[in-house]
mmCIF file of C-alpha atoms in Angstrom:
data_model
loop_
_atom_site.group_PDB
_atom_site.id
_atom_site.type_symbol
_atom_site.label_atom_id
_atom_site.label_comp_id
_atom_site.label_asym_id
_atom_site.label_seq_id
_atom_site.Cartn_x
_atom_site.Cartn_y
_atom_site.Cartn_z
ATOM 1 C CA MET A 1 143.123 -158.144 94.557
ATOM 2 C CA ARG A 2 143.280 -157.105 91.089
ATOM 3 C CA VAL A 3 143.087 -153.141 91.405
ATOM 4 C CA PHE A 4 142.129 -150.868 88.708
ATOM 5 C CA VAL A 5 143.851 -147.553 89.021
ATOM 6 C CA THR A 6 143.183 -144.476 87.144
ATOM 7 C CA GLY A 7 145.930 -141.667 87.106
ATOM 8 C CA ALA A 8 148.273 -144.665 87.404
ATOM 9 C CA THR A 9 151.293 -142.639 86.098
ATOM 10 C CA GLY A 10 150.704 -139.647 87.902
ATOM 11 C CA PHE A 11 152.295 -138.219 91.032
ATOM 12 C CA VAL A 12 150.101 -139.895 93.511
ATOM 13 C CA GLY A 13 148.890 -142.923 91.161
ATOM 14 C CA SER A 14 152.427 -143.931 90.565
ATOM 15 C CA ALA A 15 153.002 -144.055 94.216
ATOM 16 C CA VAL A 16 149.752 -146.115 94.720
ATOM 17 C CA VAL A 17 150.707 -148.536 92.013
ATOM 18 C CA ARG A 18 154.002 -148.912 93.999
ATOM 19 C CA GLU A 19 152.474 -149.382 97.225
ATOM 20 C CA LEU A 20 149.864 -152.054 95.811
ATOM 21 C CA LEU A 21 152.653 -154.157 93.920
ATOM 22 C CA ASP A 22 154.775 -154.296 96.790
ATOM 23 C CA ASN A 23 151.940 -155.555 98.895
ATOM 24 C CA GLY A 24 150.848 -158.589 96.808
ATOM 25 C CA HIS A 25 148.291 -156.862 94.845
ATOM 26 C CA GLN A 26 148.023 -156.888 90.937
ATOM 27 C CA VAL A 27 147.297 -153.569 89.129
ATOM 28 C CA LEU A 28 145.422 -152.782 86.040
ATOM 29 C CA GLY A 29 146.495 -149.042 85.412
ATOM 30 C CA LEU A 30 144.726 -146.733 83.128
ATOM 31 C CA ALA A 31 147.080 -145.291 80.453
ATOM 32 C CA ARG A 32 146.165 -142.590 77.911
ATOM 33 C CA SER A 33 149.422 -142.482 76.036
ATOM 34 C CA ASP A 34 152.109 -144.791 74.551
ATOM 35 C CA ALA A 35 154.630 -143.202 76.954
ATOM 36 C CA SER A 36 152.319 -143.760 79.813
ATOM 37 C CA ALA A 37 151.604 -147.393 78.807
ATOM 38 C CA GLU A 38 155.580 -148.220 78.816
ATOM 39 C CA ARG A 39 155.991 -146.455 82.071
ATOM 40 C CA LEU A 40 153.398 -148.473 83.784
ATOM 41 C CA ALA A 41 154.278 -151.744 82.253
ATOM 42 C CA ALA A 42 157.933 -151.443 83.371
ATOM 43 C CA THR A 43 156.379 -151.242 86.969
ATOM 44 C CA GLY A 44 155.127 -154.853 86.462
ATOM 45 C CA ALA A 45 151.325 -153.452 86.015
ATOM 46 C CA GLU A 46 149.076 -154.378 83.286
ATOM 47 C CA VAL A 47 148.080 -151.659 81.047
ATOM 48 C CA HIS A 48 144.435 -150.727 80.240
ATOM 49 C CA ARG A 49 144.281 -148.075 77.589
ATOM 50 C CA GLY A 50 141.618 -145.175 78.021
ATOM 51 C CA SER A 51 141.468 -141.809 79.516
ATOM 52 C CA LEU A 52 139.170 -140.125 82.093
ATOM 53 C CA GLU A 53 136.862 -138.906 79.387
ATOM 54 C CA ASP A 54 136.310 -142.527 77.777
ATOM 55 C CA LEU A 55 133.675 -143.480 80.148
ATOM 56 C CA ASP A 56 133.556 -146.999 78.292
ATOM 57 C CA ALA A 57 137.098 -147.572 79.391
ATOM 58 C CA LEU A 58 136.736 -146.598 82.634
ATOM 59 C CA ARG A 59 133.558 -149.239 82.981
ATOM 60 C CA ALA A 60 135.669 -151.782 81.248
ATOM 61 C CA GLY A 61 138.449 -151.543 83.708
ATOM 62 C CA ALA A 62 136.246 -151.287 86.761
ATOM 63 C CA ALA A 63 134.264 -154.472 85.757
ATOM 64 C CA ALA A 64 137.286 -156.455 85.288
ATOM 65 C CA SER A 65 138.689 -155.529 88.833
ATOM 66 C CA ASP A 66 138.318 -156.464 92.360
ATOM 67 C CA GLY A 67 138.557 -153.052 93.396
ATOM 68 C CA VAL A 68 139.322 -149.476 92.111
ATOM 69 C CA ILE A 69 141.320 -146.598 93.103
ATOM 70 C CA HIS A 70 140.770 -143.230 91.370
ATOM 71 C CA THR A 71 143.492 -140.844 91.444
ATOM 72 C CA GLY A 72 143.310 -139.487 88.086
ATOM 73 C CA PHE A 73 142.395 -135.754 87.491
ATOM 74 C CA ILE A 74 143.013 -133.490 84.754
ATOM 75 C CA HIS A 75 145.155 -130.343 86.299
ATOM 76 C CA ASP A 76 144.353 -127.844 83.913
ATOM 77 C CA PHE A 77 143.490 -125.052 85.811
ATOM 78 C CA SER A 78 142.910 -122.651 82.767
ATOM 79 C CA ASN A 79 139.729 -124.699 82.157
ATOM 80 C CA TYR A 80 139.133 -125.947 85.829
ATOM 81 C CA ALA A 81 135.129 -126.373 85.114
ATOM 82 C CA ALA A 82 135.723 -128.672 82.313
ATOM 83 C CA CYS A 83 138.190 -130.661 84.651
ATOM 84 C CA VAL A 84 135.686 -131.034 87.325
ATOM 85 C CA ALA A 85 132.930 -131.899 84.955
ATOM 86 C CA ILE A 86 134.994 -134.812 83.690
ATOM 87 C CA ASP A 87 136.096 -136.293 87.122
ATOM 88 C CA LEU A 88 132.242 -136.045 88.075
ATOM 89 C CA SER A 89 131.533 -138.090 85.035
ATOM 90 C CA ALA A 90 134.142 -140.475 85.898
ATOM 91 C CA VAL A 91 133.125 -141.021 89.448
ATOM 92 C CA LYS A 92 129.613 -141.512 88.095
ATOM 93 C CA ALA A 93 130.737 -144.168 85.646
ATOM 94 C CA LEU A 94 132.664 -146.071 88.255
ATOM 95 C CA THR A 95 130.010 -146.221 90.884
ATOM 96 C CA GLU A 96 127.410 -147.288 88.359
ATOM 97 C CA THR A 97 129.711 -150.211 87.400
ATOM 98 C CA LEU A 98 130.441 -150.982 90.875
ATOM 99 C CA ALA A 99 126.962 -151.091 92.380
ATOM 100 C CA GLY A 100 125.730 -154.106 94.101
ATOM 101 C CA SER A 101 129.025 -155.603 93.939
ATOM 102 C CA ASP A 102 130.516 -154.778 97.382
ATOM 103 C CA ARG A 103 133.632 -154.214 95.773
ATOM 104 C CA PRO A 104 135.875 -151.328 97.232
ATOM 105 C CA LEU A 105 136.189 -147.799 95.551
ATOM 106 C CA VAL A 106 138.515 -145.431 96.775
ATOM 107 C CA ILE A 107 138.185 -141.913 95.423
ATOM 108 C CA SER A 108 140.466 -138.812 95.652
ATOM 109 C CA SER A 109 139.087 -135.575 96.846
ATOM 110 C CA VAL A 110 140.353 -132.407 98.259
ATOM 111 C CA MET A 111 140.861 -130.867 101.811
ATOM 112 C CA SER A 112 138.867 -127.848 101.220
ATOM 113 C CA HIS A 113 135.885 -129.840 101.947
ATOM 114 C CA GLY A 114 136.314 -129.877 105.660
ATOM 115 C CA ARG A 115 138.606 -129.764 108.581
ATOM 116 C CA THR A 116 137.526 -133.035 109.947
ATOM 117 C CA GLU A 117 136.524 -136.206 108.230
ATOM 118 C CA ASP A 118 132.736 -135.620 109.626
ATOM 119 C CA ASP A 119 132.615 -132.522 107.531
ATOM 120 C CA VAL A 120 130.738 -133.195 104.423
ATOM 121 C CA PRO A 121 128.998 -129.980 103.301
ATOM 122 C CA ASP A 122 126.025 -129.754 101.142
ATOM 123 C CA PRO A 123 127.039 -129.125 97.519
ATOM 124 C CA ALA A 124 123.815 -126.774 97.033
ATOM 125 C CA ALA A 125 125.176 -124.384 99.890
ATOM 126 C CA ARG A 126 128.766 -124.499 98.835
ATOM 127 C CA PRO A 127 128.926 -123.614 95.000
ATOM 128 C CA ASP A 128 132.479 -122.455 95.998
ATOM 129 C CA LEU A 129 133.706 -126.290 96.457
ATOM 130 C CA PRO A 130 133.473 -127.400 92.741
ATOM 131 C CA ARG A 131 134.713 -130.642 93.413
ATOM 132 C CA LEU A 132 132.196 -131.451 96.065
ATOM 133 C CA PRO A 133 129.741 -132.870 94.069
ATOM 134 C CA ALA A 134 131.981 -135.777 92.983
ATOM 135 C CA GLU A 135 132.736 -136.695 96.540
ATOM 136 C CA VAL A 136 129.121 -136.638 97.706
ATOM 137 C CA THR A 137 128.095 -138.853 94.503
ATOM 138 C CA ALA A 138 130.806 -141.292 95.651
ATOM 139 C CA LEU A 139 129.684 -141.605 99.094
ATOM 140 C CA ALA A 140 125.818 -141.845 98.203
ATOM 141 C CA ALA A 141 126.943 -145.178 96.332
ATOM 142 C CA ALA A 142 127.669 -146.853 99.656
ATOM 143 C CA ALA A 143 123.875 -147.250 99.713
ATOM 144 C CA ARG A 144 123.858 -149.013 96.277
ATOM 145 C CA GLY A 145 126.453 -151.807 97.314
ATOM 146 C CA VAL A 146 129.782 -150.160 96.737
ATOM 147 C CA ARG A 147 132.326 -150.201 99.673
ATOM 148 C CA VAL A 148 133.315 -146.650 98.567
ATOM 149 C CA SER A 149 135.740 -144.210 100.843
ATOM 150 C CA VAL A 150 136.967 -140.940 99.957
ATOM 151 C CA ILE A 151 140.237 -139.755 100.368
ATOM 152 C CA ARG A 152 140.973 -135.992 100.860
ATOM 153 C CA LEU A 153 144.463 -134.971 99.828
ATOM 154 C CA PRO A 154 146.072 -132.047 101.127
ATOM 155 C CA GLN A 155 149.428 -130.496 99.583
ATOM 156 C CA VAL A 156 151.140 -133.926 98.534
ATOM 157 C CA HIS A 157 154.946 -133.726 98.533
ATOM 158 C CA GLY A 158 157.914 -135.889 97.291
ATOM 159 C CA GLU A 159 160.080 -136.288 94.693
ATOM 160 C CA GLY A 160 158.338 -135.970 91.222
ATOM 161 C CA ASP A 161 156.081 -133.369 92.768
ATOM 162 C CA HIS A 162 155.148 -130.895 89.986
ATOM 163 C CA ALA A 163 152.196 -129.107 91.505
ATOM 164 C CA PHE A 164 151.800 -126.188 94.011
ATOM 165 C CA VAL A 165 155.184 -125.876 95.820
ATOM 166 C CA PRO A 166 156.989 -126.163 92.663
ATOM 167 C CA GLY A 167 154.755 -123.558 90.963
ATOM 168 C CA VAL A 168 155.529 -121.287 94.274
ATOM 169 C CA ILE A 169 159.244 -122.000 93.432
ATOM 170 C CA ASP A 170 158.874 -121.078 89.783
ATOM 171 C CA VAL A 171 157.107 -117.714 90.841
ATOM 172 C CA ALA A 172 160.052 -116.901 93.138
ATOM 173 C CA ARG A 173 162.617 -117.550 90.362
ATOM 174 C CA ALA A 174 160.794 -115.282 87.955
ATOM 175 C CA LYS A 175 159.904 -112.515 90.324
ATOM 176 C CA GLY A 176 163.195 -112.411 92.182
ATOM 177 C CA VAL A 177 161.868 -112.486 95.490
ATOM 178 C CA SER A 178 160.370 -115.629 97.643
ATOM 179 C CA ALA A 179 157.064 -114.227 98.606
ATOM 180 C CA TYR A 180 154.245 -115.073 100.998
ATOM 181 C CA THR A 181 150.531 -113.636 101.409
ATOM 182 C CA GLY A 182 149.611 -111.107 104.044
ATOM 183 C CA ASP A 183 151.064 -111.755 107.601
ATOM 184 C CA GLY A 184 152.351 -115.300 106.282
ATOM 185 C CA THR A 185 149.966 -117.092 108.786
ATOM 186 C CA THR A 186 147.949 -118.907 106.143
ATOM 187 C CA ARG A 187 148.410 -122.603 106.325
ATOM 188 C CA TRP A 188 148.391 -125.793 104.008
ATOM 189 C CA ALA A 189 148.121 -129.498 105.520
ATOM 190 C CA ALA A 190 150.410 -131.593 103.761
ATOM 191 C CA VAL A 191 151.564 -135.478 103.353
ATOM 192 C CA HIS A 192 154.367 -137.221 101.767
ATOM 193 C CA CYS A 193 153.239 -139.096 98.597
ATOM 194 C CA ASP A 194 154.392 -142.431 100.083
ATOM 195 C CA ASP A 195 152.227 -141.772 103.304
ATOM 196 C CA ALA A 196 149.396 -141.008 101.026
ATOM 197 C CA ALA A 197 149.756 -144.258 98.921
ATOM 198 C CA LEU A 198 149.801 -146.416 102.191
ATOM 199 C CA LEU A 199 146.411 -144.868 103.110
ATOM 200 C CA TYR A 200 145.087 -145.677 99.600
ATOM 201 C CA ARG A 201 146.046 -149.211 100.096
ATOM 202 C CA LEU A 202 144.695 -149.466 103.727
ATOM 203 C CA ALA A 203 141.452 -147.946 102.419
ATOM 204 C CA LEU A 204 141.094 -150.380 99.654
ATOM 205 C CA GLU A 205 141.657 -153.309 101.992
ATOM 206 C CA ASN A 206 139.851 -152.124 104.988
ATOM 207 C CA ALA A 207 137.907 -149.145 104.910
ATOM 208 C CA PRO A 208 133.929 -149.404 105.632
ATOM 209 C CA ALA A 209 131.430 -148.067 102.974
ATOM 210 C CA GLY A 210 130.670 -144.478 103.284
ATOM 211 C CA THR A 211 134.123 -143.745 104.901
ATOM 212 C CA VAL A 212 135.598 -140.050 104.592
ATOM 213 C CA LEU A 213 139.662 -140.110 105.160
ATOM 214 C CA HIS A 214 142.080 -137.266 105.614
ATOM 215 C CA ALA A 215 145.691 -137.908 104.236
ATOM 216 C CA VAL A 216 147.054 -135.298 106.666
ATOM 217 C CA ALA A 217 150.574 -135.357 108.214
ATOM 218 C CA ASP A 218 151.381 -131.978 108.782
ATOM 219 C CA GLU A 219 148.118 -130.082 109.817
ATOM 220 C CA GLY A 220 149.245 -126.837 108.736
ATOM 221 C CA VAL A 221 152.350 -125.419 107.394
ATOM 222 C CA SER A 222 152.512 -121.459 107.046
ATOM 223 C CA GLY A 223 153.086 -119.710 103.928
ATOM 224 C CA LYS A 224 155.772 -117.644 105.915
ATOM 225 C CA GLU A 225 157.620 -121.050 106.552
ATOM 226 C CA ILE A 226 157.438 -122.281 102.849
ATOM 227 C CA ALA A 227 158.719 -118.835 101.751
ATOM 228 C CA ASP A 228 161.748 -119.063 103.944
ATOM 229 C CA VAL A 229 162.834 -122.251 102.933
ATOM 230 C CA ILE A 230 162.654 -121.175 99.102
ATOM 231 C CA GLY A 231 164.273 -118.103 99.792
ATOM 232 C CA LYS A 232 167.261 -119.763 101.459
ATOM 233 C CA ARG A 233 167.726 -122.383 98.750
ATOM 234 C CA LEU A 234 167.372 -119.932 95.969
ATOM 235 C CA ASP A 235 169.366 -116.862 97.921
ATOM 236 C CA LEU A 236 166.362 -114.623 97.486
ATOM 237 C CA PRO A 237 164.769 -112.089 99.884
ATOM 238 C CA VAL A 238 161.839 -113.163 101.540
ATOM 239 C CA THR A 239 158.758 -110.557 101.738
ATOM 240 C CA SER A 240 155.352 -110.286 102.026
ATOM 241 C CA VAL A 241 152.551 -109.793 99.079
ATOM 242 C CA PRO A 242 149.567 -107.928 100.084
ATOM 243 C CA VAL A 243 146.643 -110.225 100.007
ATOM 244 C CA GLU A 244 144.973 -108.250 97.496
ATOM 245 C CA GLU A 245 147.833 -108.148 94.971
ATOM 246 C CA ALA A 246 148.081 -112.363 95.220
ATOM 247 C CA GLY A 247 146.693 -112.821 91.969
ATOM 248 C CA ALA A 248 148.899 -110.366 90.391
ATOM 249 C CA HIS A 249 152.060 -111.961 91.913
ATOM 250 C CA PHE A 250 151.456 -115.513 91.956
ATOM 251 C CA GLY A 251 149.008 -116.074 88.808
ATOM 252 C CA TRP A 252 146.475 -118.968 89.454
ATOM 253 C CA LEU A 253 148.258 -119.909 92.624
ATOM 254 C CA GLY A 254 147.408 -116.958 94.426
ATOM 255 C CA HIS A 255 143.967 -117.987 95.036
ATOM 256 C CA TYR A 256 145.351 -121.138 96.935
ATOM 257 C CA LEU A 257 148.068 -119.247 98.747
ATOM 258 C CA VAL A 258 145.236 -116.774 100.502
ATOM 259 C CA SER A 259 143.509 -119.438 102.020
ATOM 260 C CA ASP A 260 143.837 -121.985 104.983
ATOM 261 C CA LEU A 261 143.767 -125.483 103.586
ATOM 262 C CA VAL A 262 144.146 -127.247 106.889
ATOM 263 C CA GLY A 263 142.637 -130.364 108.410
ATOM 264 C CA THR A 264 143.328 -133.186 110.997
ATOM 265 C CA SER A 265 143.452 -136.856 110.492
ATOM 266 C CA THR A 266 142.879 -138.128 113.963
ATOM 267 C CA VAL A 267 139.842 -140.198 112.923
ATOM 268 C CA THR A 268 141.492 -141.653 109.658
ATOM 269 C CA ARG A 269 144.397 -142.877 112.215
ATOM 270 C CA GLU A 270 142.136 -144.455 114.369
ATOM 271 C CA ARG A 271 139.869 -146.180 111.799
ATOM 272 C CA LEU A 272 142.548 -147.657 109.783
ATOM 273 C CA GLY A 273 145.648 -147.698 111.929
ATOM 274 C CA TRP A 274 147.591 -145.120 109.432
ATOM 275 C CA THR A 275 150.905 -143.729 110.637
ATOM 276 C CA PRO A 276 152.542 -141.426 108.367
ATOM 277 C CA THR A 277 156.297 -141.790 108.715
ATOM 278 C CA ARG A 278 158.017 -139.852 105.996
ATOM 279 C CA ILE A 279 159.308 -136.415 106.509
ATOM 280 C CA GLY A 280 157.438 -133.320 106.618
ATOM 281 C CA LEU A 281 156.809 -130.789 103.910
ATOM 282 C CA LEU A 282 159.444 -128.339 105.218
ATOM 283 C CA ALA A 283 162.163 -131.012 105.525
ATOM 284 C CA ASP A 284 161.321 -132.408 102.001
ATOM 285 C CA LEU A 285 161.353 -129.042 100.542
ATOM 286 C CA ASP A 286 165.015 -128.689 101.541
ATOM 287 C CA HIS A 287 165.786 -131.441 99.042
ATOM 288 C CA ASP A 288 167.634 -130.635 95.809
ATOM 289 C CA TYR A 289 165.031 -132.228 93.835
ATOM 290 C CA TYR A 290 162.658 -129.436 94.388
ATOM 291 C CA PHE A 291 165.271 -126.798 93.015
ATOM 292 C CA ASN A 292 167.019 -128.668 90.258
ATOM 293 C CA GLN A 293 165.731 -126.942 86.956
ATOM 294 C CA PRO A 294 164.810 -129.405 84.114
ATOM 295 C CA SER A 295 167.445 -129.281 81.514
#
């Protein structure tokens, strides 16, 4: 297929682009900047200039392709509500463009929406889940002739990761201790970026319309286990931070570190034959690329 990919130069998106190209697909990748366009062209993908805010560019990319994978999201946690609104508008534009075509559309979502694939909460009852409306909007497009599927992502790890775990590492360096919250039993589900990319391709090729999928390899890695590895690698003491002090210690990460973000992928594996084969989060976290500070 000729596949339009948003977020094509991001951490997850670039892995998806590699997976698609390695398996015979063509890629039309969204690129906002000249630097992103150059990186994307170097992979062998075709460049489509635009951004998530440019709905005309999104519609044009979707219309020119046999399928769409939406991995793009603006990770500005200081203005999260605006980022969520942009994502919802992008999802609406993509579903409207593909309506009646029976073409595949794979949308990225997050693990907080349910522990199993069958959990799809009502957005009206869960205002604490701001990305849920985009997921529900996407799934509703199945009734309008879009072969839509939703992939809920846990903590995605691997070389090039610059999100949550690197943030925890930065806090440990700054504070001089590797901390976890409370008794350390809060857990994160996790997946290697290459395993996640495989699931995106399988969903594009085979997922039935209206399918929710979980890209979960590790069902739950505890905060204490993560802190232990970071403490060992940075030669720092490992200590607990009271739950009520998580925000003061970790900043914006505190909200996530006091919550369980776990899930299973039993249904996903059965539906698509997805079998993650890459190393788990704790083994990956022991690699130098997580601890080599940029020059």
